Amino acid sequence: MTLAVFMVLQYKPAVLNYTTRFVDFADYMLANGVTLFPIADDLKPYPDYTVLNTLLVYLASLPFGRVSILSMGLPSCIAASLMLVFIYRLGALHSKKWGAYGVLFSLLTWAFLDGVNSLALDIYPALFTLICFYVAYSAELKKDPRRLVFLFVGLALGFAFRGPIGLIGPACVIGAYYFLSRQWRMLLLFSFLSGLILAAGVVLLAWAAYLQGGQAFLEDVLNMQGIGRFGSDHAPRYYFYFSAGLFTYGFTVFYAISVILKKYKLFFSSTRDKDIDLLLYLTGWLLVLLVLFTIPSSKKARYILAITPAISLLAAYLFVSHEAAFVRAKNGLMQFCLKLPALGLGLLLSVLVYNYFAEVPLQPNYLGAGLGLFALLSFYHAKREYFAEHRYREFMTLSFGVGAFLILDMFFFNPITYHLELMIEPTPKFLPYWFW
């Protein structure tokens, strides 16, 4: 179901911004066959990306003989859907309720939805970070070390999809987990083996780059995917991921930080229960990625997409705990969810008024947003007593809010952003939506 939702959110007439190059990569591969690196429209190999995402888009497009919006988005949407599966499975190691609410908070995370919609390749290291953490944590919880084989498979896949940073991110998260859980032997062994995988990956990457484009291209690849990321021109500033870059993760990160601030004293207790242990490890996951991605010079909110599972499960603890402070926060969030369709209609009206005076009018999809939000409101008012008395009232209410948020994302925020970007995009790539 979530795959269908993500595919619907992909709808747009054209691909814009940096993702236009992905269309060129896939078109070239369809016309000329598989290459070791993506080939740009100037017929030169592109050093900043590995070829696996292009290969997946190529395979999705091949049966239909053309690149479409759906074939471009299918690999990213599958990766995002798998993230939701593993978020649920990770939370469900403690309780199914925790996992289910973690999924809902992920869908309330604007930066996550935007990353999927914009085809950000950072969705792959986010997925493999989550899989690696799930494997390491569940192996310890269930006393099944055989699972750890998949930990190193996940690291290798992270490198294959995103280069060195696709391995370093997950490795730092797992290293933080072993450190916080005081598994010193596993920390040393994991550090050694992940270092070997990184070294082997760099050698293979360099070899492929040399075969594809010679010594000059090899140097470009090593610079773009490694050394060049650690320049001295830090813009945005060092605190970007502790301010504006973090706040694009919206409600979810706000509630995640609230949980951390409320429970952090228990992190230092010698008699922690299992739930507090998981909160500690999720907090370590969040902090280590924020610090890690503060080091490179290039900073964008999508680079830290891998924090999404951590903040979603941290925020979901609101619905697991019965503490008075969390109950108040939970009730406030549910009230907001019930009011969100009406607030969305108010936004539509505000934009309509704004456009009478603006030089550059905003262009939401009034019909789609209006009908969707009215339908939600009508459903709620028709079933208000059912909502109030149902045993899963809290889950249904949060799901109601998620539905309203997805409608606003698809019919309000995405169209406005798309039309504003289209006005300044020099080379939009207009594609059919359907595969065929």
CSV table of C-alpha atoms in Angstrom, one decimal:
chain,number,residue,atom,x,y,z
A,1,MET,CA,0.0,0.0,0.0
A,2,THR,CA,2.8,2.4,0.9
A,3,LEU,CA,4.5,1.7,-2.5
A,4,ALA,CA,1.3,2.8,-4.2
A,5,VAL,CA,1.2,6.0,-2.1
A,6,PHE,CA,4.8,6.8,-3.0
A,7,MET,CA,4.2,6.1,-6.7
A,8,VAL,CA,1.1,8.4,-6.7
A,9,LEU,CA,3.2,11.2,-5.0
A,10,GLN,CA,5.6,10.9,-7.9
A,11,TYR,CA,3.1,12.5,-10.3
A,12,LYS,CA,4.5,15.6,-12.1
A,13,PRO,CA,4.8,16.5,-15.8
A,14,ALA,CA,8.6,17.0,-15.7
A,15,VAL,CA,11.7,16.2,-13.8
A,16,LEU,CA,13.5,19.3,-12.5
A,17,ASN,CA,16.7,20.4,-10.8
A,18,TYR,CA,19.6,18.0,-10.2
A,19,THR,CA,17.4,14.9,-11.0
A,20,THR,CA,17.3,15.9,-14.7
A,21,ARG,CA,20.7,14.3,-15.0
A,22,PHE,CA,19.2,10.9,-13.9
A,23,VAL,CA,16.9,11.1,-16.9
A,24,ASP,CA,20.0,11.6,-19.1
A,25,PHE,CA,21.8,8.6,-17.4
A,26,ALA,CA,18.8,6.3,-18.0
A,27,ASP,CA,18.2,7.5,-21.6
A,28,TYR,CA,21.9,6.8,-22.5
A,29,MET,CA,21.8,3.4,-20.9
A,30,LEU,CA,18.6,2.5,-22.8
A,31,ALA,CA,20.2,3.6,-26.1
A,32,ASN,CA,23.7,2.2,-25.6
A,33,GLY,CA,23.6,-0.5,-22.9
A,34,VAL,CA,25.0,-0.9,-19.4
A,35,THR,CA,28.1,1.0,-18.4
A,36,LEU,CA,30.3,1.1,-15.3
A,37,PHE,CA,29.3,4.6,-14.5
A,38,PRO,CA,26.3,6.8,-15.5
A,39,ILE,CA,26.9,8.7,-18.7
A,40,ALA,CA,25.7,12.3,-18.9
A,41,ASP,CA,24.2,14.1,-21.9
A,42,ASP,CA,27.6,15.3,-22.9
A,43,LEU,CA,28.6,11.6,-23.4
A,44,LYS,CA,31.1,11.8,-20.5
A,45,PRO,CA,30.9,9.5,-17.5
A,46,TYR,CA,29.6,11.2,-14.3
A,47,PRO,CA,31.9,10.8,-11.3
A,48,ASP,CA,29.6,11.7,-8.4
A,49,TYR,CA,27.4,8.6,-8.5
A,50,THR,CA,27.7,4.9,-8.8
A,51,VAL,CA,25.8,3.1,-11.5
A,52,LEU,CA,23.3,1.0,-9.5
A,53,ASN,CA,20.4,3.5,-9.3
A,54,THR,CA,20.7,4.1,-13.1
A,55,LEU,CA,20.8,0.4,-13.6
A,56,LEU,CA,17.6,-0.1,-11.7
A,57,VAL,CA,15.8,2.7,-13.6
A,58,TYR,CA,17.1,1.1,-16.8
A,59,LEU,CA,15.7,-2.3,-15.8
A,60,ALA,CA,12.3,-0.7,-14.9
A,61,SER,CA,12.2,1.2,-18.2
A,62,LEU,CA,13.5,-1.6,-20.5
A,63,PRO,CA,10.3,-3.6,-20.9
A,64,PHE,CA,8.5,-0.5,-22.2
A,65,GLY,CA,11.3,1.0,-24.2
A,66,ARG,CA,11.3,4.4,-22.6
A,67,VAL,CA,11.9,6.3,-19.4
A,68,SER,CA,8.8,7.5,-17.6
A,69,ILE,CA,8.1,9.3,-14.3
A,70,LEU,CA,7.1,5.9,-12.8
A,71,SER,CA,10.1,4.0,-14.1
A,72,MET,CA,12.3,6.8,-12.7
A,73,GLY,CA,10.7,6.7,-9.3
A,74,LEU,CA,10.1,3.0,-8.9
A,75,PRO,CA,13.5,2.1,-7.3
A,76,SER,CA,13.3,5.0,-4.8
A,77,CYS,CA,9.7,4.2,-3.9
A,78,ILE,CA,10.6,0.5,-3.3
A,79,ALA,CA,13.5,1.6,-1.1
A,80,ALA,CA,11.2,4.0,0.9
A,81,SER,CA,8.5,1.2,1.3
A,82,LEU,CA,11.2,-1.2,2.5
A,83,MET,CA,12.2,1.5,5.1
A,84,LEU,CA,8.7,1.5,6.5
A,85,VAL,CA,8.7,-2.3,6.7
A,86,PHE,CA,11.9,-2.3,8.7
A,87,ILE,CA,10.8,0.6,10.9
A,88,TYR,CA,7.8,-1.5,11.8
A,89,ARG,CA,9.9,-4.6,12.4
A,90,LEU,CA,12.4,-2.7,14.5
A,91,GLY,CA,9.7,-1.2,16.7
A,92,ALA,CA,7.9,-4.5,16.8
A,93,LEU,CA,10.9,-6.2,18.5
A,94,HIS,CA,9.5,-4.4,21.6
A,95,SER,CA,5.8,-4.0,20.7
A,96,LYS,CA,3.8,-4.0,17.5
A,97,LYS,CA,2.3,-0.7,18.7
A,98,TRP,CA,5.7,1.0,18.7
A,99,GLY,CA,6.4,-0.2,15.2
A,100,ALA,CA,3.1,0.8,13.8
A,101,TYR,CA,3.3,4.3,15.2
A,102,GLY,CA,6.9,4.6,14.0
A,103,VAL,CA,5.6,4.0,10.4
A,104,LEU,CA,2.9,6.8,10.8
A,105,PHE,CA,5.5,9.3,12.1
A,106,SER,CA,7.7,8.5,9.1
A,107,LEU,CA,4.8,9.5,6.9
A,108,LEU,CA,4.5,12.7,8.8
A,109,THR,CA,8.1,13.5,8.1
A,110,TRP,CA,8.2,16.1,5.4
A,111,ALA,CA,11.9,15.7,4.5
A,112,PHE,CA,11.4,12.0,4.0
A,113,LEU,CA,8.5,12.4,1.6
A,114,ASP,CA,10.4,15.2,-0.2
A,115,GLY,CA,13.4,12.9,-0.5
A,116,VAL,CA,11.3,10.2,-2.1
A,117,ASN,CA,9.5,12.6,-4.4
A,118,SER,CA,12.7,14.2,-5.5
A,119,LEU,CA,14.5,10.9,-6.2
A,120,ALA,CA,17.2,11.6,-3.7
A,121,LEU,CA,19.8,8.8,-3.8
A,122,ASP,CA,20.2,9.3,-0.1
A,123,ILE,CA,17.2,7.0,0.3
A,124,TYR,CA,19.5,4.0,-0.3
A,125,PRO,CA,22.0,4.6,2.5
A,126,ALA,CA,19.0,5.4,4.8
A,127,LEU,CA,17.5,2.0,4.0
A,128,PHE,CA,20.8,0.2,4.5
A,129,THR,CA,21.5,2.0,7.7
A,130,LEU,CA,18.1,0.9,9.0
A,131,ILE,CA,18.6,-2.7,7.8
A,132,CYS,CA,22.1,-2.9,9.4
A,133,PHE,CA,20.8,-1.5,12.7
A,134,TYR,CA,17.9,-4.0,12.7
A,135,VAL,CA,20.2,-6.9,12.0
A,136,ALA,CA,22.7,-5.9,14.7
A,137,TYR,CA,20.1,-5.1,17.3
A,138,SER,CA,17.9,-8.2,16.6
A,139,ALA,CA,20.9,-10.5,16.6
A,140,GLU,CA,21.8,-9.4,20.1
A,141,LEU,CA,18.1,-9.4,21.3
A,142,LYS,CA,17.4,-12.8,19.9
A,143,LYS,CA,20.9,-14.2,20.6
A,144,ASP,CA,21.3,-15.2,17.0
A,145,PRO,CA,24.8,-14.2,15.7
A,146,ARG,CA,24.1,-15.8,12.3
A,147,ARG,CA,22.1,-12.7,11.4
A,148,LEU,CA,25.3,-10.6,11.4
A,149,VAL,CA,26.2,-11.9,8.0
A,150,PHE,CA,23.5,-9.6,6.6
A,151,LEU,CA,25.1,-6.7,8.5
A,152,PHE,CA,28.1,-6.7,6.2
A,153,VAL,CA,26.0,-7.4,3.1
A,154,GLY,CA,24.1,-4.2,4.0
A,155,LEU,CA,27.3,-2.2,4.3
A,156,ALA,CA,28.5,-3.5,0.9
A,157,LEU,CA,25.2,-2.5,-0.7
A,158,GLY,CA,25.4,0.9,0.9
A,159,PHE,CA,28.7,1.4,-0.8
A,160,ALA,CA,27.5,0.0,-4.1
A,161,PHE,CA,24.6,2.5,-4.2
A,162,ARG,CA,26.1,5.7,-2.8
A,163,GLY,CA,29.9,5.2,-2.7
A,164,PRO,CA,32.0,5.5,0.4
A,165,ILE,CA,29.5,7.7,2.3
A,166,GLY,CA,26.9,5.0,1.7
A,167,LEU,CA,29.0,2.7,3.9
A,168,ILE,CA,30.5,5.2,6.4
A,169,GLY,CA,27.1,6.4,7.6
A,170,PRO,CA,25.7,3.0,8.4
A,171,ALA,CA,29.0,1.9,9.9
A,172,CYS,CA,29.1,4.9,12.3
A,173,VAL,CA,25.5,4.1,13.4
A,174,ILE,CA,26.4,0.5,14.1
A,175,GLY,CA,29.7,1.5,15.8
A,176,ALA,CA,27.7,3.9,18.0
A,177,TYR,CA,25.3,1.0,18.9
A,178,TYR,CA,28.1,-1.4,19.9
A,179,PHE,CA,29.7,1.4,21.9
A,180,LEU,CA,26.6,2.4,23.8
A,181,SER,CA,25.7,-1.2,24.5
A,182,ARG,CA,29.3,-1.8,25.7
A,183,GLN,CA,29.9,-4.7,23.3
A,184,TRP,CA,33.6,-3.9,23.1
A,185,ARG,CA,34.7,-7.1,21.3
A,186,MET,CA,32.0,-6.7,18.6
A,187,LEU,CA,32.9,-3.0,18.3
A,188,LEU,CA,36.5,-3.9,17.5
A,189,LEU,CA,35.6,-6.8,15.2
A,190,PHE,CA,33.0,-4.7,13.4
A,191,SER,CA,35.4,-1.7,12.9
A,192,PHE,CA,38.0,-4.0,11.4
A,193,LEU,CA,35.6,-5.8,9.0
A,194,SER,CA,33.8,-2.6,7.9
A,195,GLY,CA,37.2,-1.0,7.3
A,196,LEU,CA,38.1,-4.0,5.1
A,197,ILE,CA,34.8,-3.7,3.1
A,198,LEU,CA,35.4,0.1,2.7
A,199,ALA,CA,39.0,-0.5,1.4
A,200,ALA,CA,37.8,-3.3,-1.0
A,201,GLY,CA,35.0,-1.0,-2.2
A,202,VAL,CA,37.4,1.9,-2.9
A,203,VAL,CA,39.7,-0.4,-4.8
A,204,LEU,CA,36.8,-1.7,-6.9
A,205,LEU,CA,35.4,1.8,-7.4
A,206,ALA,CA,38.8,3.1,-8.6
A,207,TRP,CA,39.3,0.1,-10.9
A,208,ALA,CA,35.9,0.6,-12.5
A,209,ALA,CA,36.6,4.4,-12.9
A,210,TYR,CA,39.9,3.7,-14.6
A,211,LEU,CA,38.3,1.2,-17.0
A,212,GLN,CA,35.5,3.7,-17.7
A,213,GLY,CA,37.4,6.9,-18.3
A,214,GLY,CA,41.2,6.5,-17.6
A,215,GLN,CA,43.4,8.2,-15.0
A,216,ALA,CA,41.7,11.6,-15.3
A,217,PHE,CA,38.2,10.1,-14.5
A,218,LEU,CA,39.7,8.0,-11.7
A,219,GLU,CA,41.0,11.2,-10.0
A,220,ASP,CA,37.6,12.9,-10.5
A,221,VAL,CA,35.7,9.9,-8.9
A,222,LEU,CA,38.1,9.8,-5.9
A,223,ASN,CA,37.7,13.6,-5.5
A,224,MET,CA,33.9,13.8,-5.9
A,225,GLN,CA,33.0,10.7,-3.8
A,226,GLY,CA,35.7,11.1,-1.2
A,227,ILE,CA,38.3,13.8,-0.7
A,228,GLY,CA,36.3,16.6,-2.3
A,229,ARG,CA,33.5,16.2,0.3
A,230,PHE,CA,35.8,17.4,3.1
A,231,GLY,CA,36.7,20.8,1.8
A,232,SER,CA,37.2,23.9,4.0
A,233,ASP,CA,34.4,26.1,2.5
A,234,HIS,CA,31.7,25.1,5.0
A,235,ALA,CA,28.5,26.6,3.6
A,236,PRO,CA,25.9,26.3,5.1
A,237,ARG,CA,27.6,26.7,8.5
A,238,TYR,CA,28.6,24.0,10.9
A,239,TYR,CA,25.3,24.2,12.8
A,240,PHE,CA,23.1,23.6,9.7
A,241,TYR,CA,22.1,20.0,10.8
A,242,PHE,CA,21.4,21.3,14.3
A,243,SER,CA,19.1,24.0,13.0
A,244,ALA,CA,17.4,24.6,9.7
A,245,GLY,CA,18.5,21.3,8.2
A,246,LEU,CA,17.0,19.4,11.1
A,247,PHE,CA,13.8,21.3,11.3
A,248,THR,CA,12.8,20.2,7.7
A,249,TYR,CA,12.0,16.9,9.4
A,250,GLY,CA,9.0,18.7,11.0
A,251,PHE,CA,6.7,17.3,13.7
A,252,THR,CA,8.6,14.1,13.9
A,253,VAL,CA,12.0,15.6,15.0
A,254,PHE,CA,10.2,17.9,17.4
A,255,TYR,CA,8.5,15.0,19.3
A,256,ALA,CA,11.7,12.9,19.0
A,257,ILE,CA,13.7,15.7,20.8
A,258,SER,CA,11.0,16.0,23.4
A,259,VAL,CA,11.3,12.3,24.2
A,260,ILE,CA,15.1,12.5,24.4
A,261,LEU,CA,14.9,15.5,26.8
A,262,LYS,CA,12.4,13.8,29.0
A,263,LYS,CA,14.2,10.4,29.2
A,264,TYR,CA,17.9,11.2,28.8
A,265,LYS,CA,18.6,10.9,32.6
A,266,LEU,CA,17.6,7.3,32.4
A,267,PHE,CA,20.2,6.6,29.7
A,268,PHE,CA,22.9,6.8,32.5
A,269,SER,CA,21.0,4.4,34.8
A,270,SER,CA,22.6,1.0,35.5
A,271,THR,CA,19.2,-0.6,35.7
A,272,ARG,CA,17.7,0.5,32.3
A,273,ASP,CA,14.8,-1.6,30.9
A,274,LYS,CA,14.8,-2.7,27.2
A,275,ASP,CA,12.6,0.2,26.0
A,276,ILE,CA,15.1,2.8,27.5
A,277,ASP,CA,18.0,0.9,25.9
A,278,LEU,CA,16.3,1.3,22.5
A,279,LEU,CA,15.7,5.0,23.1
A,280,LEU,CA,19.4,5.4,24.0
A,281,TYR,CA,20.5,3.6,20.8
A,282,LEU,CA,18.2,5.6,18.6
A,283,THR,CA,19.5,8.8,20.2
A,284,GLY,CA,23.0,7.7,19.4
A,285,TRP,CA,22.0,6.9,15.9
A,286,LEU,CA,20.6,10.5,15.5
A,287,LEU,CA,23.5,12.3,17.0
A,288,VAL,CA,26.3,10.4,15.3
A,289,LEU,CA,24.7,11.1,11.8
A,290,LEU,CA,24.3,14.8,12.6
A,291,VAL,CA,27.9,15.1,13.7
A,292,LEU,CA,29.2,12.9,10.8
A,293,PHE,CA,27.4,15.0,8.1
A,294,THR,CA,28.5,18.2,9.7
A,295,ILE,CA,32.1,17.4,8.7
A,296,PRO,CA,31.8,17.5,4.9
A,297,SER,CA,31.5,21.0,3.3
A,298,SER,CA,28.4,20.2,1.2
A,299,LYS,CA,25.2,20.2,3.4
A,300,LYS,CA,21.7,19.5,2.3
A,301,ALA,CA,18.8,18.3,4.4
A,302,ARG,CA,18.4,15.2,2.3
A,303,TYR,CA,21.9,14.0,3.1
A,304,ILE,CA,20.7,13.0,6.6
A,305,LEU,CA,17.6,11.1,5.5
A,306,ALA,CA,19.0,8.1,7.4
A,307,ILE,CA,17.9,9.8,10.7
A,308,THR,CA,14.2,9.2,9.6
A,309,PRO,CA,13.8,5.8,11.3
A,310,ALA,CA,15.5,6.9,14.5
A,311,ILE,CA,13.4,10.1,15.0
A,312,SER,CA,10.2,8.2,13.9
A,313,LEU,CA,10.6,5.5,16.5
A,314,LEU,CA,11.7,8.1,19.1
A,315,ALA,CA,8.6,10.1,18.5
A,316,ALA,CA,6.4,7.0,18.5
A,317,TYR,CA,7.4,6.4,22.1
A,318,LEU,CA,4.7,9.0,22.9
A,319,PHE,CA,2.2,6.3,22.2
A,320,VAL,CA,4.1,3.6,24.1
A,321,SER,CA,4.6,5.4,27.4
A,322,HIS,CA,1.8,6.2,29.8
A,323,GLU,CA,3.7,9.1,31.5
A,324,ALA,CA,1.5,12.2,32.1
A,325,ALA,CA,3.8,14.5,30.1
A,326,PHE,CA,3.7,12.1,27.1
A,327,VAL,CA,-0.1,11.7,27.4
A,328,ARG,CA,-0.5,15.5,27.2
A,329,ALA,CA,1.7,15.7,24.2
A,330,LYS,CA,-0.1,12.8,22.5
A,331,ASN,CA,-3.5,14.3,23.1
A,332,GLY,CA,-2.3,17.7,21.7
A,333,LEU,CA,-1.0,15.9,18.6
A,334,MET,CA,-4.3,14.0,18.1
A,335,GLN,CA,-6.3,17.3,18.3
A,336,PHE,CA,-4.0,18.8,15.7
A,337,CYS,CA,-4.5,15.8,13.4
A,338,LEU,CA,-8.3,16.2,13.7
A,339,LYS,CA,-8.0,19.9,12.8
A,340,LEU,CA,-5.5,19.4,10.0
A,341,PRO,CA,-8.0,19.1,7.1
A,342,ALA,CA,-9.7,22.4,8.2
A,343,LEU,CA,-6.3,24.0,8.5
A,344,GLY,CA,-5.5,22.8,5.0
A,345,LEU,CA,-8.7,24.3,3.6
A,346,GLY,CA,-7.7,27.5,5.3
A,347,LEU,CA,-4.3,27.4,3.6
A,348,LEU,CA,-6.0,27.0,0.2
A,349,LEU,CA,-8.2,30.0,0.9
A,350,SER,CA,-5.1,32.0,2.0
A,351,VAL,CA,-3.3,31.2,-1.2
A,352,LEU,CA,-6.3,32.1,-3.2
A,353,VAL,CA,-6.4,35.6,-1.5
A,354,TYR,CA,-2.6,36.0,-1.8
A,355,ASN,CA,-2.7,35.3,-5.6
A,356,TYR,CA,-4.9,38.4,-6.1
A,357,PHE,CA,-2.0,40.6,-5.0
A,358,ALA,CA,1.1,38.5,-5.9
A,359,GLU,CA,3.3,39.2,-8.9
A,360,VAL,CA,4.1,35.5,-9.0
A,361,PRO,CA,0.9,33.5,-8.1
A,362,LEU,CA,1.3,30.2,-6.3
A,363,GLN,CA,-0.3,27.2,-8.1
A,364,PRO,CA,-1.6,24.5,-5.8
A,365,ASN,CA,-4.0,21.9,-7.1
A,366,TYR,CA,-7.1,23.5,-5.7
A,367,LEU,CA,-9.5,20.7,-6.9
A,368,GLY,CA,-7.4,17.8,-5.7
A,369,ALA,CA,-6.6,19.4,-2.3
A,370,GLY,CA,-10.2,20.7,-1.8
A,371,LEU,CA,-11.9,17.4,-2.7
A,372,GLY,CA,-9.5,15.3,-0.6
A,373,LEU,CA,-9.7,17.5,2.5
A,374,PHE,CA,-13.5,17.8,2.2
A,375,ALA,CA,-13.8,14.0,1.9
A,376,LEU,CA,-11.7,13.5,5.0
A,377,LEU,CA,-13.7,16.0,7.0
A,378,SER,CA,-17.0,14.5,5.8
A,379,PHE,CA,-15.8,11.0,6.8
A,380,TYR,CA,-14.7,12.1,10.2
A,381,HIS,CA,-18.0,13.9,11.0
A,382,ALA,CA,-20.0,10.9,9.8
A,383,LYS,CA,-18.0,8.6,11.9
A,384,ARG,CA,-17.1,10.8,14.9
A,385,GLU,CA,-18.8,8.5,17.5
A,386,TYR,CA,-17.0,5.5,15.9
A,387,PHE,CA,-13.7,7.3,16.2
A,388,ALA,CA,-14.3,8.2,19.8
A,389,GLU,CA,-15.3,4.7,21.0
A,390,HIS,CA,-13.0,2.5,18.9
A,391,ARG,CA,-10.3,0.6,20.8
A,392,TYR,CA,-7.7,1.8,18.3
A,393,ARG,CA,-8.9,5.4,18.5
A,394,GLU,CA,-5.4,6.9,18.8
A,395,PHE,CA,-4.0,5.0,15.9
A,396,MET,CA,-7.0,5.9,13.7
A,397,THR,CA,-6.7,9.6,14.7
A,398,LEU,CA,-3.0,9.7,13.9
A,399,SER,CA,-3.7,7.9,10.6
A,400,PHE,CA,-6.4,10.5,9.8
A,401,GLY,CA,-3.8,13.2,10.3
A,402,VAL,CA,-1.3,11.3,8.1
A,403,GLY,CA,-3.9,11.1,5.4
A,404,ALA,CA,-4.5,14.9,5.5
A,405,PHE,CA,-0.8,15.5,5.5
A,406,LEU,CA,-0.3,13.3,2.4
A,407,ILE,CA,-3.1,15.1,0.6
A,408,LEU,CA,-1.5,18.5,1.4
A,409,ASP,CA,1.9,17.2,0.3
A,410,MET,CA,0.6,15.9,-3.0
A,411,PHE,CA,-1.9,18.6,-4.0
A,412,PHE,CA,-0.7,21.7,-2.2
A,413,PHE,CA,3.1,21.8,-1.4
A,414,ASN,CA,4.3,19.7,-4.3
A,415,PRO,CA,2.5,21.6,-7.1
A,416,ILE,CA,3.5,25.0,-5.6
A,417,THR,CA,7.2,23.9,-5.4
A,418,TYR,CA,7.0,22.3,-8.8
A,419,HIS,CA,5.7,25.4,-10.6
A,420,LEU,CA,8.1,27.8,-8.8
A,421,GLU,CA,11.1,25.6,-9.8
A,422,LEU,CA,9.8,25.2,-13.4
A,423,MET,CA,10.0,28.9,-13.8
A,424,ILE,CA,13.8,28.9,-13.2
A,425,GLU,CA,14.7,25.5,-14.6
A,426,PRO,CA,16.7,25.8,-17.8
A,427,THR,CA,16.4,22.2,-18.9
A,428,PRO,CA,13.2,20.5,-17.6
A,429,LYS,CA,12.8,16.9,-18.7
A,430,PHE,CA,9.1,16.3,-19.6
A,431,LEU,CA,8.3,12.6,-19.4
A,432,PRO,CA,5.1,10.5,-19.6
A,433,TYR,CA,3.8,9.5,-16.2
A,434,TRP,CA,2.8,5.9,-17.0
A,435,PHE,CA,5.3,3.1,-17.8
A,436,TRP,CA,3.7,2.5,-21.2
